[in-house]
GROMACS .gro file of C-alpha atoms in nm:
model
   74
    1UNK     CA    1  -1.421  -9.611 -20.892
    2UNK     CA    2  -1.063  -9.468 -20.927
    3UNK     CA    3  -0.773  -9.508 -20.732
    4UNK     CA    4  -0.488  -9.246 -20.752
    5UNK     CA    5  -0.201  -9.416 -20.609
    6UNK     CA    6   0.055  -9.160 -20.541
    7UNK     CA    7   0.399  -9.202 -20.317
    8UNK     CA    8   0.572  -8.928 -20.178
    9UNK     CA    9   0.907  -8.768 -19.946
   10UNK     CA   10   0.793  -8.382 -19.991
   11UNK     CA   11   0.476  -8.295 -19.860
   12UNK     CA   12   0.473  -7.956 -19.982
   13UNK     CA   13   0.545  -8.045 -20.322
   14UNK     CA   14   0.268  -8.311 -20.329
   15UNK     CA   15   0.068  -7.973 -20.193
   16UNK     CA   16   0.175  -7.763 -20.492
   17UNK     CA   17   0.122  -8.017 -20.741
   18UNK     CA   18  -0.046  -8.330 -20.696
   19UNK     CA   19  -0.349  -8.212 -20.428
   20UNK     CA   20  -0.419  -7.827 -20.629
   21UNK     CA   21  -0.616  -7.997 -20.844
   22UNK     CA   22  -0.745  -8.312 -20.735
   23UNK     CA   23  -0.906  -8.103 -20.479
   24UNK     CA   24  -1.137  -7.930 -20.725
   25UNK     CA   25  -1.246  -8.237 -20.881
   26UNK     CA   26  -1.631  -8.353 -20.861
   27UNK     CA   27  -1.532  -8.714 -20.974
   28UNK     CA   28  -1.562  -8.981 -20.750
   29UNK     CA   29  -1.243  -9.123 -20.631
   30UNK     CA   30  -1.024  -9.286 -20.401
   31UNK     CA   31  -0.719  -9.131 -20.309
   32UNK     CA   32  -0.410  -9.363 -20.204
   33UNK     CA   33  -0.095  -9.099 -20.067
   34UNK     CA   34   0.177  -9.349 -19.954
   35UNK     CA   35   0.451  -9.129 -19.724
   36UNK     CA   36   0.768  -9.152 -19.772
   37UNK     CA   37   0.933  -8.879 -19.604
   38UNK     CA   38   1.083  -9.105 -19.307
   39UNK     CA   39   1.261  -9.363 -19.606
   40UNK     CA   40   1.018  -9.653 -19.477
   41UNK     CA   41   1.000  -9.794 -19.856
   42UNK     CA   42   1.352  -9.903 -19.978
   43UNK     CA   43   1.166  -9.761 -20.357
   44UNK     CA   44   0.901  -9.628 -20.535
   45UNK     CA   45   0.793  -9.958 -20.654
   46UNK     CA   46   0.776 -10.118 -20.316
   47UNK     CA   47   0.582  -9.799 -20.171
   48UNK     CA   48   0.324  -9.798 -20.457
   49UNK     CA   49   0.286 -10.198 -20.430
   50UNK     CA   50   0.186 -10.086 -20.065
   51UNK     CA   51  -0.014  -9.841 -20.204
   52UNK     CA   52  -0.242 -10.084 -20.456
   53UNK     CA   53  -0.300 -10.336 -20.170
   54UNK     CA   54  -0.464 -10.037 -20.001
   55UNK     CA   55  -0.652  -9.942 -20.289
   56UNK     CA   56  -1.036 -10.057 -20.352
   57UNK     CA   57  -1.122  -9.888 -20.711
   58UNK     CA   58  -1.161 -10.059 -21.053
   59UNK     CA   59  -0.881  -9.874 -21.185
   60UNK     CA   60  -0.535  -9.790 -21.041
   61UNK     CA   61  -0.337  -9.438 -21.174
   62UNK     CA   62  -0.012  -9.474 -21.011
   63UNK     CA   63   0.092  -9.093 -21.026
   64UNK     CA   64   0.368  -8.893 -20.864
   65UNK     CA   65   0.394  -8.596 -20.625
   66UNK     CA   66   0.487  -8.271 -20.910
   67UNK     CA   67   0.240  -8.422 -21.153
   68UNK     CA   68  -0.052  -8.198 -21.225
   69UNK     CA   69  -0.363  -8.378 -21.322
   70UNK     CA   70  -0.668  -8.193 -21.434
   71UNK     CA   71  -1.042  -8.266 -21.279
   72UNK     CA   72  -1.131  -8.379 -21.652
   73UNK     CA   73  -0.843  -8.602 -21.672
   74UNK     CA   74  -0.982  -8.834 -21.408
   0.00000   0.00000   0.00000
């Protein structure tokens, strides 16, 4: 299984972006959204090291909030 491993501070853009598509995907896989809006994580590393302890899939795809991914791509 796959985990997407995203961190973010905007939820709308993470709405726009990130969530559009992943939504239509038929793949199987785990989805990891770390939030960030109230500055808990001092940075993006820390919050997506929180993330991947989280995370139970073979593979990790660390992604962030305005990326577009495509239900193929996973």
């Amino acid at each position: 299984m796959i985990s997407v491993i995203c961190v973010y501070n905007d939820r709308e853009i993470l709405r726009r972006f990130l969530m559009k598509n992943l939504r239509e995907s038929s793949d199987e896989y785990e989805l990891i959204l770390v939030d960030n809006t109230g500055g808990r994580f001092r940075s993006a590393a820390e919050a997506l090291n929180h993330g991947a302890r989280m995370a139970s899939g073979d593979v990790f795809i660390f992604t962030h909030q305005d990326v577009e991914v495509s239900p193929e791509e996973l």
